XYZ file of C-alpha atoms in Angstrom:
614
model
C 53.388 33.755 -38.824
C 53.879 32.621 -41.833
C 55.725 34.774 -44.808
C 53.953 35.174 -47.457
C 55.551 35.498 -50.971
C 54.531 37.370 -54.433
C 57.838 35.877 -56.580
C 58.319 32.907 -57.898
C 61.465 31.841 -59.051
C 60.980 29.930 -63.263
C 61.818 26.518 -63.386
C 66.234 26.289 -63.068
C 66.290 22.963 -65.974
C 66.409 24.924 -68.983
C 68.567 22.332 -70.810
C 67.530 18.915 -69.248
C 70.020 16.047 -70.246
C 68.511 13.098 -71.914
C 69.550 9.728 -70.571
C 68.208 6.861 -72.869
C 67.340 3.614 -70.819
C 65.415 0.425 -71.718
C 61.871 0.374 -72.366
C 58.715 -2.018 -72.295
C 58.146 -0.998 -75.800
C 62.135 -1.388 -77.095
C 60.637 -3.812 -79.749
C 57.117 -2.095 -79.880
C 56.975 -1.835 -83.357
C 59.152 -5.359 -84.117
C 58.402 -7.441 -87.181
C 57.309 -6.266 -90.359
C 54.158 -8.277 -92.174
C 55.984 -10.049 -94.883
C 54.614 -10.864 -98.064
C 52.420 -14.907 -96.717
C 51.136 -12.281 -94.402
C 49.510 -10.122 -97.223
C 45.402 -10.838 -97.284
C 45.778 -9.923 -93.015
C 42.828 -7.503 -92.297
C 43.757 -3.653 -90.259
C 42.194 -5.331 -87.547
C 44.418 -8.062 -87.503
C 47.881 -5.429 -87.828
C 45.924 -3.934 -85.216
C 46.035 -6.615 -82.979
C 49.690 -7.897 -83.597
C 50.662 -4.383 -82.928
C 49.177 -4.624 -79.556
C 50.713 -6.860 -79.094
C 54.268 -5.781 -80.275
C 53.804 -2.754 -77.727
C 53.692 -4.911 -74.371
C 49.949 -5.073 -74.382
C 48.202 -8.418 -71.678
C 45.241 -7.488 -71.335
C 41.244 -5.790 -72.893
C 39.274 -5.007 -71.337
C 36.144 -3.721 -72.968
C 32.088 -4.380 -74.337
C 31.455 -5.858 -77.730
C 29.026 -4.900 -80.287
C 28.312 -5.526 -83.689
C 29.923 -2.168 -85.176
C 34.027 -3.581 -83.875
C 32.817 -7.487 -84.695
C 35.970 -8.199 -86.357
C 38.449 -6.175 -84.617
C 36.692 -8.029 -81.021
C 37.293 -11.770 -83.159
C 41.386 -10.405 -84.026
C 41.719 -9.082 -80.561
C 39.935 -12.799 -79.571
C 42.309 -14.589 -81.483
C 45.888 -13.220 -80.412
C 47.627 -13.287 -76.935
C 45.550 -10.429 -75.456
C 44.024 -11.440 -72.971
C 40.409 -10.235 -73.891
C 37.703 -9.045 -70.850
C 34.120 -8.574 -71.698
C 32.621 -6.645 -68.757
C 29.075 -5.431 -68.200
C 29.845 -1.673 -68.404
C 32.606 0.219 -70.390
C 32.757 2.593 -67.422
C 33.331 -0.217 -65.176
C 36.178 -1.563 -67.826
C 38.102 1.442 -68.215
C 38.303 2.000 -64.446
C 39.772 -1.905 -64.577
C 42.303 -1.175 -67.369
C 44.091 1.762 -65.926
C 44.218 -0.375 -62.411
C 45.761 -2.913 -64.393
C 48.164 -0.337 -66.154
C 49.202 0.169 -62.718
C 49.232 -3.080 -60.885
C 51.932 -3.979 -63.615
C 52.980 -0.987 -65.834
C 51.635 -2.314 -68.223
C 49.651 -0.136 -71.378
C 46.465 -1.630 -71.808
C 44.021 -1.786 -74.468
C 39.460 -0.553 -73.378
C 37.116 -1.408 -76.271
C 34.318 0.027 -77.249
C 31.521 -0.629 -79.868
C 29.671 2.909 -81.877
C 27.882 4.978 -80.324
C 27.210 5.077 -76.478
C 29.366 2.946 -76.643
C 32.058 5.089 -76.489
C 29.898 7.958 -74.467
C 29.785 5.445 -71.743
C 33.562 5.025 -71.185
C 34.122 8.229 -71.032
C 34.365 8.905 -67.269
C 37.348 5.953 -67.270
C 38.820 8.291 -69.498
C 39.144 11.147 -67.999
C 40.029 8.997 -64.194
C 42.985 7.588 -66.431
C 44.449 11.289 -68.073
C 44.163 12.658 -64.575
C 45.600 9.384 -62.962
C 48.920 9.079 -64.903
C 47.654 5.446 -66.988
C 48.931 4.291 -70.206
C 45.984 2.763 -71.475
C 44.419 2.443 -75.467
C 41.031 3.770 -76.203
C 40.195 1.150 -78.873
C 36.594 1.776 -80.746
C 34.282 1.504 -83.855
C 32.620 4.151 -85.936
C 29.724 5.013 -88.499
C 31.901 3.662 -92.105
C 32.133 6.963 -94.556
C 29.035 5.266 -96.138
C 26.847 5.653 -93.877
C 27.572 8.774 -91.808
C 24.149 11.421 -92.142
C 21.790 8.356 -93.016
C 21.238 7.122 -89.552
C 22.461 4.441 -89.551
C 22.648 2.427 -86.169
C 24.280 4.182 -83.005
C 26.158 6.628 -85.831
C 28.864 7.474 -84.671
C 29.610 10.770 -86.818
C 30.253 14.873 -86.463
C 26.448 14.955 -87.050
C 26.127 12.632 -84.066
C 28.457 13.066 -81.631
C 31.451 16.238 -81.137
C 34.857 15.047 -82.940
C 36.904 17.820 -81.384
C 38.018 15.951 -77.811
C 36.155 12.717 -78.013
C 38.060 12.262 -81.625
C 41.092 14.285 -81.240
C 43.977 14.789 -79.614
C 43.625 17.619 -76.318
C 42.479 17.330 -73.072
C 41.129 14.386 -73.071
C 43.969 12.043 -75.337
C 47.193 12.658 -75.915
C 46.490 11.198 -78.501
C 43.450 10.728 -80.896
C 42.884 9.658 -84.539
C 40.203 8.190 -86.404
C 41.660 4.938 -88.837
C 40.508 4.954 -92.467
C 42.534 3.380 -94.249
C 46.049 0.557 -93.833
C 48.306 2.902 -94.778
C 47.906 5.379 -91.525
C 48.353 2.762 -89.641
C 52.670 3.062 -89.495
C 52.539 6.471 -88.426
C 50.061 5.807 -85.443
C 51.915 2.922 -84.850
C 54.885 4.400 -84.479
C 52.867 7.708 -82.261
C 52.119 5.239 -79.968
C 55.092 3.829 -79.536
C 56.672 7.117 -78.546
C 53.761 7.938 -76.436
C 54.723 4.539 -74.620
C 58.143 5.119 -74.386
C 57.655 8.247 -72.473
C 57.465 8.815 -68.428
C 53.868 9.693 -67.279
C 50.297 8.628 -68.918
C 49.272 8.507 -72.244
C 45.608 7.603 -73.110
C 45.195 7.473 -77.130
C 42.012 6.353 -79.020
C 41.890 5.078 -82.104
C 38.411 4.759 -83.740
C 38.018 2.071 -86.491
C 35.215 2.294 -88.988
C 33.664 -0.647 -89.236
C 34.155 -1.133 -93.087
C 38.096 -0.154 -92.696
C 38.645 -3.120 -89.732
C 38.003 -5.643 -92.553
C 39.847 -4.245 -95.100
C 43.423 -5.782 -95.953
C 46.922 -4.520 -95.522
C 48.054 -5.637 -99.262
C 51.719 -3.999 -99.377
C 52.041 -2.367 -96.299
C 54.208 -3.000 -93.820
C 54.544 -1.408 -90.396
C 58.101 -0.319 -88.657
C 60.364 -2.381 -87.678
C 62.453 0.644 -85.787
C 62.998 -0.199 -82.037
C 62.638 2.344 -79.300
C 64.325 3.773 -75.956
C 62.967 4.956 -73.435
C 64.357 9.054 -72.271
C 63.908 10.239 -69.224
C 64.747 13.890 -68.043
C 66.995 14.940 -65.384
C 67.929 17.925 -63.785
C 71.596 20.064 -64.831
C 74.257 20.503 -62.624
C 72.992 23.923 -62.032
C 69.723 22.465 -60.731
C 70.725 20.204 -58.557
C 73.579 22.876 -57.137
C 70.163 25.664 -56.442
C 68.459 22.534 -54.017
C 71.468 22.111 -52.815
C 71.682 25.094 -51.298
C 68.082 25.605 -50.876
C 67.940 22.703 -48.215
C 71.615 23.353 -45.946
C 70.228 27.228 -45.645
C 67.474 25.711 -42.410
C 65.290 22.612 -41.652
C 63.684 21.026 -44.353
C 60.342 18.446 -45.435
C 60.088 16.131 -48.072
C 56.484 16.218 -49.874
C 56.294 12.860 -51.368
C 53.484 12.517 -54.581
C 51.940 9.448 -56.593
C 54.789 10.363 -58.544
C 57.772 9.802 -56.470
C 56.597 5.685 -56.517
C 58.967 4.358 -58.515
C 62.000 6.259 -56.192
C 61.261 4.577 -52.416
C 64.481 3.412 -51.836
C 66.525 6.535 -52.943
C 63.658 8.505 -50.874
C 64.777 6.376 -47.736
C 67.895 6.699 -48.553
C 68.175 10.165 -48.600
C 65.623 10.542 -45.619
C 67.753 9.098 -43.351
C 71.073 10.924 -44.338
C 69.757 14.121 -43.817
C 66.875 13.584 -41.194
C 64.777 14.939 -42.821
C 61.260 15.210 -41.617
C 58.332 13.246 -44.486
C 55.084 13.720 -44.930
C 53.064 12.280 -48.229
C 50.014 12.857 -49.962
C 47.064 10.212 -50.005
C 48.194 8.479 -53.170
C 51.233 8.865 -51.631
C 50.975 6.212 -49.117
C 54.137 3.514 -48.247
C 56.842 4.794 -50.919
C 58.498 5.589 -46.630
C 57.310 3.471 -45.121
C 54.767 5.414 -42.403
C 55.893 3.416 -39.783
C 59.430 5.138 -40.064
C 59.762 7.300 -37.388
C 61.025 10.104 -39.836
C 57.096 10.084 -41.001
C 54.737 12.631 -40.036
C 51.471 11.099 -41.655
C 49.855 11.835 -44.585
C 48.436 15.384 -46.201
C 44.431 16.787 -47.847
C 42.343 14.072 -47.363
C 41.580 10.905 -44.441
C 44.944 12.852 -43.707
C 46.234 13.707 -40.375
C 46.829 16.087 -37.270
C 50.635 15.374 -37.313
C 51.731 17.137 -40.334
C 49.809 20.708 -38.986
C 51.650 19.897 -35.547
C 54.755 19.543 -37.532
C 54.559 22.644 -39.784
C 52.830 24.651 -36.586
C 55.634 24.339 -33.920
C 59.112 22.410 -35.794
C 58.332 24.331 -39.262
C 61.113 23.782 -42.109
C 62.688 26.489 -43.726
C 61.567 24.907 -47.753
C 59.748 21.792 -48.771
C 61.371 19.277 -51.090
C 58.548 17.769 -53.516
C 58.739 14.518 -55.657
C 55.803 14.019 -57.712
C 52.868 15.949 -56.417
C 50.907 18.215 -57.591
C 49.802 19.910 -54.669
C 46.073 19.383 -55.610
C 43.300 20.240 -54.169
C 42.708 17.561 -52.129
C 46.158 17.308 -51.022
C 47.515 20.736 -49.532
C 43.763 22.298 -49.884
C 45.998 24.777 -50.637
C 46.544 25.590 -47.094
C 48.918 28.566 -46.540
C 50.016 27.545 -43.561
C 51.651 24.867 -45.811
C 53.772 26.887 -47.487
C 57.630 27.180 -45.854
C 59.603 31.009 -44.984
C 61.877 30.288 -48.310
C 58.898 27.594 -50.631
C 58.767 24.476 -52.245
C 61.846 23.490 -54.137
C 58.990 21.336 -56.866
C 60.420 18.032 -59.150
C 57.995 16.875 -61.605
C 58.932 15.178 -64.794
C 55.630 17.661 -66.288
C 57.340 21.452 -66.467
C 54.406 22.693 -65.638
C 53.675 21.379 -63.309
C 55.327 23.488 -60.007
C 54.472 26.556 -58.545
C 50.340 26.633 -59.520
C 49.648 25.149 -56.514
C 50.929 27.327 -54.580
C 51.943 30.835 -57.675
C 51.931 33.532 -55.015
C 55.154 31.208 -52.855
C 58.493 30.696 -54.070
C 59.481 27.958 -56.496
C 62.274 26.493 -57.386
C 60.764 24.342 -60.068
C 63.033 21.532 -61.292
C 61.850 19.968 -64.634
C 63.552 15.321 -63.744
C 62.467 12.067 -63.368
C 61.823 12.087 -59.724
C 63.989 8.717 -59.083
C 66.864 9.990 -61.436
C 66.759 14.000 -59.143
C 67.171 11.702 -55.656
C 70.057 9.593 -57.347
C 71.405 13.358 -58.799
C 71.198 14.412 -55.286
C 72.420 11.261 -52.990
C 75.914 11.965 -55.220
C 75.706 15.489 -54.582
C 75.828 14.318 -50.548
C 77.182 12.096 -50.020
C 80.630 13.408 -52.019
C 80.021 16.761 -50.311
C 79.999 15.722 -46.730
C 80.289 18.661 -45.060
C 77.590 20.119 -46.690
C 75.676 15.986 -45.678
C 76.585 17.068 -42.081
C 74.962 20.693 -41.753
C 71.960 18.863 -43.221
C 71.463 16.830 -40.539
C 72.842 19.491 -38.042
C 70.197 21.489 -38.619
C 66.521 19.046 -38.222
C 64.571 18.240 -35.760
C 65.735 15.768 -32.914
C 61.862 14.389 -32.846
C 58.816 14.403 -34.800
C 55.375 14.917 -34.460
C 53.716 10.503 -35.153
C 50.254 10.362 -37.036
C 47.576 10.035 -34.160
C 45.895 6.852 -33.428
C 42.525 7.019 -31.973
C 41.663 5.135 -29.644
C 38.788 2.808 -29.883
C 36.275 1.823 -26.685
C 35.394 -1.823 -26.163
C 32.684 -3.671 -26.094
C 30.342 -1.693 -29.376
C 29.141 -5.217 -31.269
C 26.596 -4.004 -33.454
C 26.288 -1.920 -35.667
C 30.364 -1.879 -36.810
C 32.852 0.715 -35.607
C 34.550 1.399 -38.967
C 37.697 2.594 -36.825
C 36.791 -1.698 -35.642
C 36.650 -2.835 -39.550
C 40.414 -0.630 -40.184
C 41.636 -2.261 -37.291
C 40.455 -5.333 -38.838
C 41.271 -4.745 -42.188
C 45.370 -3.826 -40.906
C 45.288 -6.547 -39.074
C 44.631 -9.654 -41.687
C 44.674 -7.192 -45.644
C 47.374 -5.108 -45.008
C 49.455 -6.585 -42.344
C 48.472 -10.368 -42.739
C 48.784 -10.762 -46.968
C 50.408 -8.919 -50.783
C 47.549 -8.027 -51.808
C 46.877 -4.087 -52.753
C 44.106 -2.247 -51.375
C 41.990 0.756 -53.363
C 39.600 3.055 -51.582
C 36.357 4.857 -52.978
C 35.903 8.104 -52.724
C 33.837 9.420 -50.119
C 33.871 7.573 -46.857
C 35.753 5.359 -47.764
C 38.534 7.283 -48.551
C 39.095 8.827 -45.658
C 38.509 6.476 -43.210
C 41.029 4.070 -45.618
C 43.678 6.767 -46.172
C 43.871 7.843 -42.067
C 43.338 4.566 -40.486
C 44.799 1.960 -42.957
C 49.594 2.576 -41.934
C 51.706 1.136 -45.386
C 55.441 -0.375 -45.013
C 55.390 -0.195 -49.339
C 54.817 1.918 -52.618
C 52.138 0.525 -54.931
C 49.705 -1.111 -52.327
C 47.501 1.882 -52.218
C 45.423 3.350 -54.860
C 42.906 5.443 -54.429
C 42.045 9.000 -56.605
C 42.238 12.098 -55.484
C 41.757 14.212 -59.066
C 38.686 12.713 -61.159
C 36.784 10.646 -57.543
C 34.706 9.229 -59.554
C 31.916 6.665 -58.096
C 32.742 3.403 -59.404
C 36.493 3.510 -60.123
C 37.373 1.606 -57.056
C 34.224 -1.110 -57.533
C 35.556 -1.931 -60.910
C 39.018 -1.155 -60.946
C 39.864 -3.315 -58.338
C 38.843 -7.393 -61.117
C 41.454 -5.344 -63.719
C 44.116 -4.876 -60.751
C 43.557 -8.743 -59.543
C 43.226 -10.145 -63.153
C 46.844 -8.419 -63.515
C 48.776 -9.398 -60.745
C 47.072 -12.896 -60.550
C 46.881 -12.993 -56.784
C 43.892 -10.583 -54.799
C 43.054 -6.990 -54.952
C 40.920 -5.965 -51.695
C 38.354 -2.447 -52.580
C 36.495 -0.649 -49.898
C 33.412 0.758 -50.989
C 30.748 2.231 -49.696
C 27.002 1.038 -50.765
C 26.180 3.958 -52.950
C 29.173 2.718 -55.014
C 28.445 -0.482 -55.064
C 24.667 0.378 -56.376
C 26.390 2.002 -58.666
C 28.786 0.058 -61.160
C 30.334 -2.881 -60.179
C 31.758 -5.312 -61.930
C 31.369 -8.755 -59.209
C 29.888 -10.606 -62.675
C 32.688 -10.213 -64.409
C 35.043 -11.122 -61.909
C 32.949 -14.408 -61.546
C 33.161 -14.504 -65.026
C 36.871 -15.279 -65.589
C 37.370 -16.564 -61.641
C 38.750 -13.125 -60.407
C 39.951 -13.551 -56.595
C 39.006 -10.138 -55.804
C 37.228 -8.669 -52.243
C 34.615 -5.685 -51.542
C 34.711 -4.708 -48.815
C 30.906 -3.114 -48.352
C 30.747 0.119 -45.863
C 27.201 -0.391 -46.010
C 25.400 2.118 -44.140
C 22.452 2.879 -46.618
C 23.186 6.239 -47.711
C 25.760 7.877 -49.230
C 27.254 8.822 -45.434
C 29.945 12.145 -47.099
C 26.890 14.131 -48.446
C 25.093 12.542 -45.280
C 27.673 14.315 -42.484
C 28.904 16.721 -44.922
C 25.405 18.873 -44.779
C 24.692 18.605 -41.168
C 27.827 19.331 -40.162
C 27.573 22.492 -42.776
C 24.143 22.832 -41.166
C 21.921 22.077 -44.351
C 18.949 20.247 -43.953
C 16.704 19.220 -46.378
C 19.020 17.247 -48.623
C 18.226 13.736 -48.164
C 21.295 11.668 -49.557
C 19.791 8.124 -48.057
C 19.066 4.394 -49.752
C 17.282 1.689 -49.037
C 19.096 -0.659 -46.675
C 21.527 -3.263 -49.409
C 21.357 -7.520 -48.948
C 24.691 -7.317 -50.929
C 25.884 -10.577 -49.531
C 22.363 -12.373 -51.483
C 23.778 -10.021 -54.612
C 26.832 -11.557 -54.314
C 25.704 -15.219 -54.690
C 22.423 -14.337 -56.875
C 25.846 -13.438 -59.486
C 28.210 -16.778 -58.545
C 30.446 -15.163 -56.172
C 30.613 -16.253 -52.968
C 29.168 -13.645 -50.053
C 29.377 -12.814 -46.500
C 27.281 -10.141 -44.356
C 28.345 -9.164 -40.937
C 26.489 -7.222 -38.511
C 29.036 -8.007 -34.849
C 32.513 -6.971 -34.553
C 33.580 -9.853 -33.365
C 32.097 -11.160 -37.072
C 34.819 -8.993 -38.826
C 38.638 -11.234 -38.569
C 36.976 -14.191 -39.454
C 35.346 -12.719 -42.242
C 38.817 -11.097 -43.951
C 40.153 -14.457 -43.490
C 38.436 -16.496 -45.335
C 38.148 -13.655 -47.800
C 41.327 -13.537 -49.181
C 41.621 -17.449 -48.145
C 38.794 -17.914 -50.828
C 39.987 -18.730 -54.589
C 37.584 -16.434 -56.545
C 35.491 -13.400 -56.001
C 34.643 -12.687 -52.762
C 32.085 -9.719 -51.211
C 32.209 -8.440 -47.440
C 29.491 -6.704 -46.976
C 29.651 -4.830 -43.284
C 26.774 -3.179 -41.156
C 28.498 -0.228 -39.752
C 27.565 2.751 -37.509
C 26.225 5.476 -39.619
C 26.883 7.936 -37.350
C 30.682 7.882 -36.678
C 31.948 11.145 -38.174
C 34.485 10.479 -40.696
C 38.271 11.438 -40.023
C 38.310 15.573 -40.219
C 41.245 16.466 -38.003
C 43.956 16.951 -40.433
C 41.282 19.033 -42.621
C 39.883 20.638 -39.445
C 42.820 21.917 -38.847
C 43.449 23.704 -42.402
C 40.124 25.007 -43.099
C 40.556 26.406 -38.943
C 43.456 28.241 -40.465
C 42.214 29.784 -42.752
C 39.359 30.874 -40.700
C 35.857 28.548 -41.842
C 34.765 26.815 -39.216
C 32.353 23.545 -40.085
C 29.982 23.730 -37.352
C 26.097 25.133 -38.224
C 27.614 28.422 -37.805
C 27.532 29.491 -41.928
C 31.104 28.954 -42.925
C 33.263 30.901 -45.560
C 32.897 30.732 -49.259
C 34.356 27.384 -50.421
C 33.618 25.167 -47.929
C 31.512 21.721 -49.389
C 31.002 18.834 -47.472
C 34.192 16.985 -49.690
C 36.082 18.963 -47.502
C 34.848 19.081 -43.872
């Protein structure tokens, strides 16, 4: 029986030490404008500073209100990609950041350009990307006079869109050239910090053409500081880890510490599990890996927690959000959590009743410190190793019976993707929300970090179908999106990929319905709601836009289609007619629900059960 706690310890890293390291913004605000450049406009100065901040690409939709800024960007070293919709541009910028590590820009015109981009920017903030929105707004003299696409306090709320807050880490409207030095200093400092940073600079049309005159931009180099745990925090963590068996729970925030985490796991023998966004940080083929938690996760995790429950769990870089944990109390060990995160507000939030040792630290720095402590204290290390179980459950693989050819079973498709794309190439793979997410997360296996991308926070439809363009563009190599037909119809950027010959690949799970909704409502015993959509020929759509397209109707055709797409130079759409009646993998979720007394049958379920969680 799992013991419940009512007490939570406060974070112990009260006086974190700062560790300085070189950053990509070391020369972020480098050269001042010399006397010969006094005629430079604000728009040109902004483009120059973006270059010096390390921005290499910008994504957006232009318009008359931001023509000068668009022109300045287009004549800089920043690669400017013109998209078909601002939300798609923002999703592409988000994924370009994660694929490259360099901050990116989204540009929009006034009014609807800004509001269209907000969903993608909301996702960028939730995912932890570094992105700047450059938008145009109505000039002061025209505000309140019904200007075209007027953007002012008369038409849009300023709070949240044009101010620092929940959507933007920093926001400012530039009314004069004199603001630029301080604005760019703030941007450089924001980019130099660990974690995400989403900013919004709104520039009135008239201001874009103002001369910089004698305004000088800063020259001071900036350094990135990371927070490391103090000695007291490390000592307390070691004491807990040697009190009994422990597990390691990895999240997306630990992706840059893969080597250190593998060393820690192998030195201690601890079981390792991960969130959907944490796949591949420790190879999913590693003997100590027990599975993915949460949405699309594995029943083997619950088997471990029920049969070999650890005394405590070391959580590295995960918020333990609902899609990662479902807040299942069976995931709470007897002695609770050692929860390490760069954000001091994260530890203890998901499980407020559980005993939690909260440590604010960069994950890589923390694991390095912990390894050093264990290596210098051989007695403690040996004691920790002795406590770990000799055998661990492995993520289950559901056998696929031979014989069926059409419609295509999603399991067969995923095994082919594993063979051709995951094992046979270096492509980044991303999965759209919905059943695409659960099939991909459950079946695909990754042996390295940063090759699999899903959104477990915002989870917006259209994220992967457009984000794949940004990822493929900055990599100058393959990126693959596994998406549903509903998402593909909602907001794709095939035309953009064709224009720039970006090697993006879309694999469309075509079942003529929003199938997570359809299957979920059926499992909840609810009738009358219609989640079907007309069957769409995505091969024809792709060819009509100038991309390569192929329709797969037989299981025997899958491998050849995938190999063709990997070998192709430009964008490819693979339209796969899948069996809509194959239930998406939910064994891990069902075990979690069962432990809380929720039934996923036609019997009336308890409160808060919904189709994404069944």
